[in-house]
Short mmCIF file of C-alpha atoms in Angstrom, two decimals:
data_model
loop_
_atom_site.label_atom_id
_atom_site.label_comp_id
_atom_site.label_asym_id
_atom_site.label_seq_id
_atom_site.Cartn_x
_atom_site.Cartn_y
_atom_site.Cartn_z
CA UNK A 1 129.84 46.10 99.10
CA UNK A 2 129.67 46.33 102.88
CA UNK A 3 129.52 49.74 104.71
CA UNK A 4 132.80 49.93 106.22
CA UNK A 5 134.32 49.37 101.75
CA UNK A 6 131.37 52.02 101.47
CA UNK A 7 133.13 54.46 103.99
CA UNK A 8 136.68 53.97 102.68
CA UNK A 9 135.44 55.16 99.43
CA UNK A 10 133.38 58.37 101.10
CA UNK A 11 136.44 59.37 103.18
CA UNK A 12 138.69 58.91 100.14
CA UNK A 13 136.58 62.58 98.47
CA UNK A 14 138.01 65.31 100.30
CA UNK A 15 134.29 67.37 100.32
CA UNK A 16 135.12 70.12 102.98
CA UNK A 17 132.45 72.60 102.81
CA UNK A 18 133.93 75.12 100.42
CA UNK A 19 135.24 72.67 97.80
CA UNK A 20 132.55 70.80 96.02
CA UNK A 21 131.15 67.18 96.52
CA UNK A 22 130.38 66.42 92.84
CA UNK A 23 132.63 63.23 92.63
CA UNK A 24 131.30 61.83 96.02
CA UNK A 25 127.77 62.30 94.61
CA UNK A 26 128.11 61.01 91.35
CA UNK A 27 130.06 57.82 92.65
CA UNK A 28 126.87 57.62 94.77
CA UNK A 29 124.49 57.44 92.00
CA UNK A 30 126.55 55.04 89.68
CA UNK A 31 126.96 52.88 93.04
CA UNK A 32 123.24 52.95 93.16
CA UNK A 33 122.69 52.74 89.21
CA UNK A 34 124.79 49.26 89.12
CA UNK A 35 122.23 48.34 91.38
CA UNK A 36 118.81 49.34 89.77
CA UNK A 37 118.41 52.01 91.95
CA UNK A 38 117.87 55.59 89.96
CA UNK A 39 118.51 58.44 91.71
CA UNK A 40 117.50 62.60 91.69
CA UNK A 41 120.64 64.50 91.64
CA UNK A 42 119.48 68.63 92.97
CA UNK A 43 122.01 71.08 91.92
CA UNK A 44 122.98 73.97 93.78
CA UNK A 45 121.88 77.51 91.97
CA UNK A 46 125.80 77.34 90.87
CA UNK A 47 126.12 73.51 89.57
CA UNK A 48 129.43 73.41 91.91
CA UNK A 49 127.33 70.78 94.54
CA UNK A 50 124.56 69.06 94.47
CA UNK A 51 122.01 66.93 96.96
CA UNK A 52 121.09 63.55 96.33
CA UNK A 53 117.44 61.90 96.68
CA UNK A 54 116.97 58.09 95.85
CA UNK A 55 113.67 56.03 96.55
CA UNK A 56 114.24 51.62 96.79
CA UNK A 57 110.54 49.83 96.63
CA UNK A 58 106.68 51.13 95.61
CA UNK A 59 106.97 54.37 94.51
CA UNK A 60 103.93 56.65 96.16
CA UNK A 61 104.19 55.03 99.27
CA UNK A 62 105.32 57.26 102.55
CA UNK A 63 108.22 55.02 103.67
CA UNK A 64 111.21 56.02 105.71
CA UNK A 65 113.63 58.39 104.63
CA UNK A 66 118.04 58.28 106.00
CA UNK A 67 119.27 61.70 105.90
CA UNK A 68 122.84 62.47 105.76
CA UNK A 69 125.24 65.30 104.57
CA UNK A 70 128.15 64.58 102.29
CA UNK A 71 130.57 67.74 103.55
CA UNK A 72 132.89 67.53 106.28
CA UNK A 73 134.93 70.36 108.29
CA UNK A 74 138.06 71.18 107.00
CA UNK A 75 141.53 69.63 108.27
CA UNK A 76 144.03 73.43 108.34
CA UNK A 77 146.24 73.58 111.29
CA UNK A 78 144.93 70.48 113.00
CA UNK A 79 147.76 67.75 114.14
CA UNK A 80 146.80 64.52 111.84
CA UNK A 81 149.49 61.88 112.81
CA UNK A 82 147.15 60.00 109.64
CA UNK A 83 145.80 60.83 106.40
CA UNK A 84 142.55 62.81 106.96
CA UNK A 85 141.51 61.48 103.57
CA UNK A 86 142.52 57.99 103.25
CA UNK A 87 140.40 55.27 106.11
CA UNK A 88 143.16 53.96 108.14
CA UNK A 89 141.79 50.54 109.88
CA UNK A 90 143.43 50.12 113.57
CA UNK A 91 142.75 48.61 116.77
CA UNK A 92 138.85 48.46 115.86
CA UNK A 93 138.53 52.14 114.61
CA UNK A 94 138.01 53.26 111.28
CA UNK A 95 140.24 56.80 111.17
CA UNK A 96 139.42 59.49 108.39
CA UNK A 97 137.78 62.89 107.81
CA UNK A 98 133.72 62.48 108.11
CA UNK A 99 134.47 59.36 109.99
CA UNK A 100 132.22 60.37 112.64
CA UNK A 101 130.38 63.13 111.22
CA UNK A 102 128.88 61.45 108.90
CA UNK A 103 130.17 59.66 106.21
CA UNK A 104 129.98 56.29 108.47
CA UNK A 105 126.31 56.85 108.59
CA UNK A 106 125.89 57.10 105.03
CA UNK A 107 127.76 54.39 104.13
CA UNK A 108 125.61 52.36 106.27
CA UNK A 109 122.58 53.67 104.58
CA UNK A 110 124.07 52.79 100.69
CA UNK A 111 124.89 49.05 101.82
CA UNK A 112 121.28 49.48 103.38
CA UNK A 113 119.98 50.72 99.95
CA UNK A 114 121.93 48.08 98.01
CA UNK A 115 120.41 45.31 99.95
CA UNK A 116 116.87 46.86 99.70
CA UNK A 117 117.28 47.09 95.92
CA UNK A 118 117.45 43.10 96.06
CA UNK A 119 114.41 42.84 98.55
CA UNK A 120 110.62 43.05 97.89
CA UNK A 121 109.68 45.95 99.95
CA UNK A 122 106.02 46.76 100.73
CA UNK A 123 107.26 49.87 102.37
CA UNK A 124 110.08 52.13 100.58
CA UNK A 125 112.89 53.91 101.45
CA UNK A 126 114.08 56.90 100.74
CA UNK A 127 118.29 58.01 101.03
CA UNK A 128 118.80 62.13 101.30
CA UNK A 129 122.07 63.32 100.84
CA UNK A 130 122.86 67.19 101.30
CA UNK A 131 126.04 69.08 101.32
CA UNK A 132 127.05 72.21 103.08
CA UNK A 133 125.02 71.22 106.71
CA UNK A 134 128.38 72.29 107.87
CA UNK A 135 128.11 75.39 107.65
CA UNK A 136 124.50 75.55 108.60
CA UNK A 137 122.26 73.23 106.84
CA UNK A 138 122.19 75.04 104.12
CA UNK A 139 122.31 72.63 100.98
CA UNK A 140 119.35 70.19 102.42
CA UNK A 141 116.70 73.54 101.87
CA UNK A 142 116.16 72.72 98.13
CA UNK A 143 115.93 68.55 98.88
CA UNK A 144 113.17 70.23 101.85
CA UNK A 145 111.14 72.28 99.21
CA UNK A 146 111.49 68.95 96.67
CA UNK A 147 109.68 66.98 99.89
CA UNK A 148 107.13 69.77 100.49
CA UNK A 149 105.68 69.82 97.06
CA UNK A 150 105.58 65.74 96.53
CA UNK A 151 102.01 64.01 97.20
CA UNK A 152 103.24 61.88 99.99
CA UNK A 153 105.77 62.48 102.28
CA UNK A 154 108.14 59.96 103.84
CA UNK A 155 106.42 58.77 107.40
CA UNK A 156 109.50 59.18 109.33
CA UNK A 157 113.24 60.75 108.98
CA UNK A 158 116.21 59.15 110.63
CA UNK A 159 118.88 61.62 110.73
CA UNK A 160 122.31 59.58 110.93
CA UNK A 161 124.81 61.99 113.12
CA UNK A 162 126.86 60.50 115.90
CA UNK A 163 125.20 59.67 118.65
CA UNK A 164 126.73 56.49 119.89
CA UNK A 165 123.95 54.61 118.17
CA UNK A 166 121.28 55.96 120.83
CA UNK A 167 118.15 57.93 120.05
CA UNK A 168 118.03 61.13 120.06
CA UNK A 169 114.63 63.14 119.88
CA UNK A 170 115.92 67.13 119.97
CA UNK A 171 118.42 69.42 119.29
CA UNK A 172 118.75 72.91 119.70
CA UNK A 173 117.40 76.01 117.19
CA UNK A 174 120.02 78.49 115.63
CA UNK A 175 120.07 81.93 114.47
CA UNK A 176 123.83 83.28 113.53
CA UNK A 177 123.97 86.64 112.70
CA UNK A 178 127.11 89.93 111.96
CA UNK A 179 126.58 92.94 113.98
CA UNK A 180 128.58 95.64 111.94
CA UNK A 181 128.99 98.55 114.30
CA UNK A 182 129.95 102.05 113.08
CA UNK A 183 131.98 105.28 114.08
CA UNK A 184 133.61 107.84 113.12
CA UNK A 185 137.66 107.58 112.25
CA UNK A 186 140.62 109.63 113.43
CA UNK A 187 143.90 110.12 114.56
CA UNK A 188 144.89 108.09 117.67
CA UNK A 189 145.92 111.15 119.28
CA UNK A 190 142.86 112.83 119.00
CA UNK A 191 140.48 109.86 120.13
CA UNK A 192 138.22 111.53 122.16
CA UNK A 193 136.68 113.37 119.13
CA UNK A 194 136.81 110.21 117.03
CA UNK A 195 134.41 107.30 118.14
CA UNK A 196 135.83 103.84 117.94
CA UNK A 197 134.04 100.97 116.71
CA UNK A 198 135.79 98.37 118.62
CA UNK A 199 134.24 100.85 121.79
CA UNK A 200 130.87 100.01 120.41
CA UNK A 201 131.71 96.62 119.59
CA UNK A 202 132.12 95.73 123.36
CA UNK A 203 129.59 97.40 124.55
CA UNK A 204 127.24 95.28 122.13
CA UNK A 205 129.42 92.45 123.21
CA UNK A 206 128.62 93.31 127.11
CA UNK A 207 124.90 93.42 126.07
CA UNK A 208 125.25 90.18 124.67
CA UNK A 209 126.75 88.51 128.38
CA UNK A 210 123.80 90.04 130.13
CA UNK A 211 121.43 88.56 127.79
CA UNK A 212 123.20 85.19 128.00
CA UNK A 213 123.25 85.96 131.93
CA UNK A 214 119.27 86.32 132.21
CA UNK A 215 119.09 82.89 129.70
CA UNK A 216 120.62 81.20 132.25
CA UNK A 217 119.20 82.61 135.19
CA UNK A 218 115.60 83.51 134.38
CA UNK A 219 115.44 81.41 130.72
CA UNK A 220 113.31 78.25 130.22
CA UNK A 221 115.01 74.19 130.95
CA UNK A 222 115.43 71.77 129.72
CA UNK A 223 117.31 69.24 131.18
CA UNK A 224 117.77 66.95 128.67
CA UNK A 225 120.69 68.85 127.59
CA UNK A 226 124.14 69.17 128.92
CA UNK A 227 123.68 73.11 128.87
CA UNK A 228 119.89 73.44 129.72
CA UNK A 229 119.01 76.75 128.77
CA UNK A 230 119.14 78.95 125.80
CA UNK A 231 122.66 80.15 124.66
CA UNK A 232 124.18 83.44 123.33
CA UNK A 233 127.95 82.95 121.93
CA UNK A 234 130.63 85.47 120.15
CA UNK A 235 132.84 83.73 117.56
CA UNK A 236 134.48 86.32 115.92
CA UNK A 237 135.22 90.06 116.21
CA UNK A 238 137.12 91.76 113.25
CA UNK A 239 138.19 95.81 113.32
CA UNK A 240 140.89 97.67 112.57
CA UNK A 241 143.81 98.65 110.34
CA UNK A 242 146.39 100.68 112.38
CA UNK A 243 147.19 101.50 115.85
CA UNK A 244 147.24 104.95 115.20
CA UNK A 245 144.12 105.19 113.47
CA UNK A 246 140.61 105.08 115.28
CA UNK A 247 138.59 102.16 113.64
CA UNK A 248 135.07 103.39 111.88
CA UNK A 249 134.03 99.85 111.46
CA UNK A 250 133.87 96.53 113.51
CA UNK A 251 131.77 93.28 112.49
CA UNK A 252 131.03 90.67 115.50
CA UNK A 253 129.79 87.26 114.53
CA UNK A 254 127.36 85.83 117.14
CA UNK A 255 124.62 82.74 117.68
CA UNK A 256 121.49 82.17 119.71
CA UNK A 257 120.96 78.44 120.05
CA UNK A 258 117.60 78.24 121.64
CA UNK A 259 115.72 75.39 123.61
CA UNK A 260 111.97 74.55 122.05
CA UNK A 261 110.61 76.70 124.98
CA UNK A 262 112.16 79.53 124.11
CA UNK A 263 111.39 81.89 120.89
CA UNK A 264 114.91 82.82 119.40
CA UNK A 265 113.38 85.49 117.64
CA UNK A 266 112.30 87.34 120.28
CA UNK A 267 115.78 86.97 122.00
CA UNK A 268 117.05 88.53 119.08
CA UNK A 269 114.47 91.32 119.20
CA UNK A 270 115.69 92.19 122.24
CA UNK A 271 119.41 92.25 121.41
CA UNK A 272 118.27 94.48 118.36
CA UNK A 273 117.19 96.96 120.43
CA UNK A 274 119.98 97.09 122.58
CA UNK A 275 121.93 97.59 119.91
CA UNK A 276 120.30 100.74 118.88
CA UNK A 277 120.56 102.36 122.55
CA UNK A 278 124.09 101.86 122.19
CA UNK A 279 124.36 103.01 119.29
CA UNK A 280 121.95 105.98 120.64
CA UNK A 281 124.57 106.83 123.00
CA UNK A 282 127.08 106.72 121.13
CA UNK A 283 125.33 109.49 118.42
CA UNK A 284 126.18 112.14 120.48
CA UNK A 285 129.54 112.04 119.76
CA UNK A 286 129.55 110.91 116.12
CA UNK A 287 125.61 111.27 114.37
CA UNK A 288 126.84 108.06 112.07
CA UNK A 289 126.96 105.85 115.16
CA UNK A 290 125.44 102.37 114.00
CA UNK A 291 124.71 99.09 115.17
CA UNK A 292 123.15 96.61 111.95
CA UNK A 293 122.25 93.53 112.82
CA UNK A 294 122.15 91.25 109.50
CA UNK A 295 121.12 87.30 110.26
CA UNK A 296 122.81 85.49 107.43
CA UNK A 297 121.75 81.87 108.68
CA UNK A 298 118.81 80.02 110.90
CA UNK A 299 117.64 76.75 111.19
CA UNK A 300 115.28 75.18 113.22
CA UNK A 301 115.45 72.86 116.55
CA UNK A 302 113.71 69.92 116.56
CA UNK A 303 111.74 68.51 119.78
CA UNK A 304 109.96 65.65 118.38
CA UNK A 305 108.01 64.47 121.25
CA UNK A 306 109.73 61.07 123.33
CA UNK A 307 106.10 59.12 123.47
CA UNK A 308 105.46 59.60 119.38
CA UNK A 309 105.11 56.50 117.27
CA UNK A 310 108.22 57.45 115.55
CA UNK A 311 110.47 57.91 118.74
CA UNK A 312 109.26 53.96 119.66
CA UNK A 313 109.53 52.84 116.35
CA UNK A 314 113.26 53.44 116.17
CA UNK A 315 113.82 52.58 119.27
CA UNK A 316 113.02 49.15 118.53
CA UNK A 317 115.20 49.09 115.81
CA UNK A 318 118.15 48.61 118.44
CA UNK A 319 116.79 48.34 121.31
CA UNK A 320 116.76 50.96 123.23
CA UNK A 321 114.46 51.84 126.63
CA UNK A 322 115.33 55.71 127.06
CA UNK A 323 116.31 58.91 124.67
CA UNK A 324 118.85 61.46 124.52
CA UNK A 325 119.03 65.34 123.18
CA UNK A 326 122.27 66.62 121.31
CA UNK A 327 124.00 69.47 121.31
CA UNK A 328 124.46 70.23 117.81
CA UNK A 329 122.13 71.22 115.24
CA UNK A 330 120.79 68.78 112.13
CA UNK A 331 118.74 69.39 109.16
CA UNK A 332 116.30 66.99 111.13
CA UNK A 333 114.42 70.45 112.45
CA UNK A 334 113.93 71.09 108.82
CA UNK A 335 112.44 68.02 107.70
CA UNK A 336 110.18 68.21 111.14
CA UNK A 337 109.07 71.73 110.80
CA UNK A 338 108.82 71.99 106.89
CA UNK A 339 108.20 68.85 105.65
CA UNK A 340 105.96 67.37 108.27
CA UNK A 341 107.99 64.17 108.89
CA UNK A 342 108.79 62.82 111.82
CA UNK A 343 112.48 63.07 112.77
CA UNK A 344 114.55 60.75 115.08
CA UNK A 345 118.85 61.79 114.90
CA UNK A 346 120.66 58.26 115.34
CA UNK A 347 123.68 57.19 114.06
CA UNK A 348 127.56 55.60 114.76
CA UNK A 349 129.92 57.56 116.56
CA UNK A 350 130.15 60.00 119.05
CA UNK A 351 130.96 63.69 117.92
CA UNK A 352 133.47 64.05 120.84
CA UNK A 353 135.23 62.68 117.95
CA UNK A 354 134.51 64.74 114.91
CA UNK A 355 135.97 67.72 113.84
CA UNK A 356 139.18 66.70 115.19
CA UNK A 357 142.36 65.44 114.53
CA UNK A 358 142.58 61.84 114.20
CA UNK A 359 138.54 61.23 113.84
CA UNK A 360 137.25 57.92 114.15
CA UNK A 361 134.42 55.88 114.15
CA UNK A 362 134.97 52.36 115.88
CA UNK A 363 133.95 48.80 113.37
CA UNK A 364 131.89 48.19 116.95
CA UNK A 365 129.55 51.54 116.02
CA UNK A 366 129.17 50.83 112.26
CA UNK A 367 127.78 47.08 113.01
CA UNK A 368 125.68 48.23 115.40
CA UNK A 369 124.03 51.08 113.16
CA UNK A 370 124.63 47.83 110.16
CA UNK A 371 122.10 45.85 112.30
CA UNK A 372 119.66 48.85 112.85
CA UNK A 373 119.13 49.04 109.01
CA UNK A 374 118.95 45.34 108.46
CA UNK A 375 116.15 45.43 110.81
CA UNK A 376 114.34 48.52 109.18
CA UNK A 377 114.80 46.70 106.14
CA UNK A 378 112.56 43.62 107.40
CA UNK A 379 110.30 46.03 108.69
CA UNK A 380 109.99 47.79 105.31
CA UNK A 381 109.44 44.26 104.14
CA UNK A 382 106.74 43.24 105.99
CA UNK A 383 105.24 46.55 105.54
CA UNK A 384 105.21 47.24 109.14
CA UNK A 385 107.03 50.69 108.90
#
């Protein structure tokens, strides 16, 4: 099977983050069974989802590893004029949910592994597949603690998300965290003696802009990405139950993405103890007044460095003279920072197309990351990787 039959299989599982990817996983390992090729399926603590860890060639040996996830974002309220999960082929793009982010990258690395399992490799390689990265790379943390404990460790990661098939050697850091803030209810008519939540919610929420405001005026650079400095962003805010009733509670979601210069827990330190002079304030009107801070989700960035031996190793794979930083987050910080392996992110597609309506990844971008692998492939044969 070639990768773009791969992919229409992969889109065909509808494995948004909250269902499970069971059937995409276990035609993944009876794809790779038909071929020789035995696989490690990792369960989730729940059995609803599992991880996926295969290894073609010597066993022992370091080898490269092709990370993907297997989730995708949902497809409520957006405008499909196709079927999110059936691949529509037209005008040299391949349409479907995970198009882009990533299922065309891992159906490039199964054709990769099928041809491997027919080649004599002196080098192996090793195919990671992880679900819920969607939702912030959480799935990939048991497949991380498998790689810590092994005896070797694969010599290099390449981390398939859309990047137009160019190399990409960072990304930023991420801490998401709920700030529940808490007053003291009442009648609306008697408000003064009350203290609103939603008050103290947006005065945390004003602490927040000035902390994003010195980021980007006093913060470290980094050019290399399109927003160059450390950011602090508000996604939700949730309080309330009447008009006529003062709210006790209000819960704000918010994110630091942070730049490798910058320490994202100190950031946070800070905004911690804004919080609690706010919330200081606010005591002398209602002694309850609180401001918790709970992180329920971090991950790492990854700045693996441009003149490494992994950096110019893929970049000979296709190619390429210079390198690029992304936007997004990857598990690739966790395989860097935990695991010890050099990570690279390179794969089809561009994610000004995923998690849209419509997604695509063009036939151009799949032969293009098609030719990458078949390279790697004669380097693993050669034993040069």
């Amino acid at each position: 099977m070639d990768s773009i039959e791969i992919l229409e299989r992969l889109i065909a599982f509808p494995t948004v983050s909250r269902d499970s990817n069971l059937d995409l996983i276990s035609y993944v390992a009876g794809l790779l069974e038909a071929h020789g090729i035995a696989s490690q399926i990792i369960h989730s603590e729940d059995g609803h989802k599992a991880n996926l860890f295969a290894t073609i060639g010597p066993a022992g040996g370091a080898g490269v590893m092709l990370s993907g996830h297997t989730d995708v974002v949902p497809v409520d309220g957006q405008d499909w004029t196709l079927p999110p999960f059936e691949m529509t082929a037209r005008d040299g793009k391949l349409y479907g949910r995970g198009a882009a982010d990533m299922k065309g990258f891992v159906a490039s690395a199964l054709a990769a592994a099928l041809k491997a399992a027919k080649m004599e490799l002196k080098t192996p390689l090793h195919l990671a597949l992880s679900y819920d990265e969607e939702i912030g790379c959480i799935g990939v943390r048991s497949l991380v603690e498998m790689l810590r404990a092994a005896p070797r460790k694969p010599a290099l990661c390449i981390v398939g998300e859309p990047t137009a098939m160019q190399v990409a050697t960072g990304h930023k850091g991420k801490i998401g965290a709920h700030a529940i803030c808490r007053g003291r209810e009442g009648h609306s008519a008697l408000a003064p003696l009350a203290l609103n939540a939603i008050h103290l919610g947006c005065d945390f929420v004003a602490a927040l802009r000035k902390e994003q405001d010195r980021l980007a005026r006093d913060g470290a650079r980094d050019g290399d990405y399109d927003v160059p400095y450390t950011t602090v962003h508000v996604g939700r805010m949730n309080a309330g139950v009447a008009l006529n009733i003062v709210p006790n509670l209000c819960r704000i979601d918010f994110e630091i993405r942070n730049i490798a210069a910058d320490n994202a827990e100190a950031i946070l330190e800070r905004i911690r103890k804004e919080a609690a002079r706010i919330a200081s304030e606010a005591s002398s009107i209602a002694p309850e007044a609180a401001i918790d801070i709970e992180v329920f989700n971090t991950y790492p960035g990854l700045d693996t460095p441009t003149n490494s031996e992994a950096v110019a190793f893929v970049k000979s794979l296709i190619g390429a003279n210079g390198t690029i930083k992304v936007a997004f987050g990857t598990e690739g910080g966790l395989f860097s920072r935990d695991v010890g392996t050099p990570t690279v992110v390179c794969g089809p597609g561009s994610m000004a197309q995923g998690h849209k309506p419509d997604e695509f990844v063009s036939v151009e971008q799949m032969q293009r990351c098609d030719a990458m692998l078949d390279k790697l492939l004669e380097r693993l044969v050669a034993g040069i990787a």
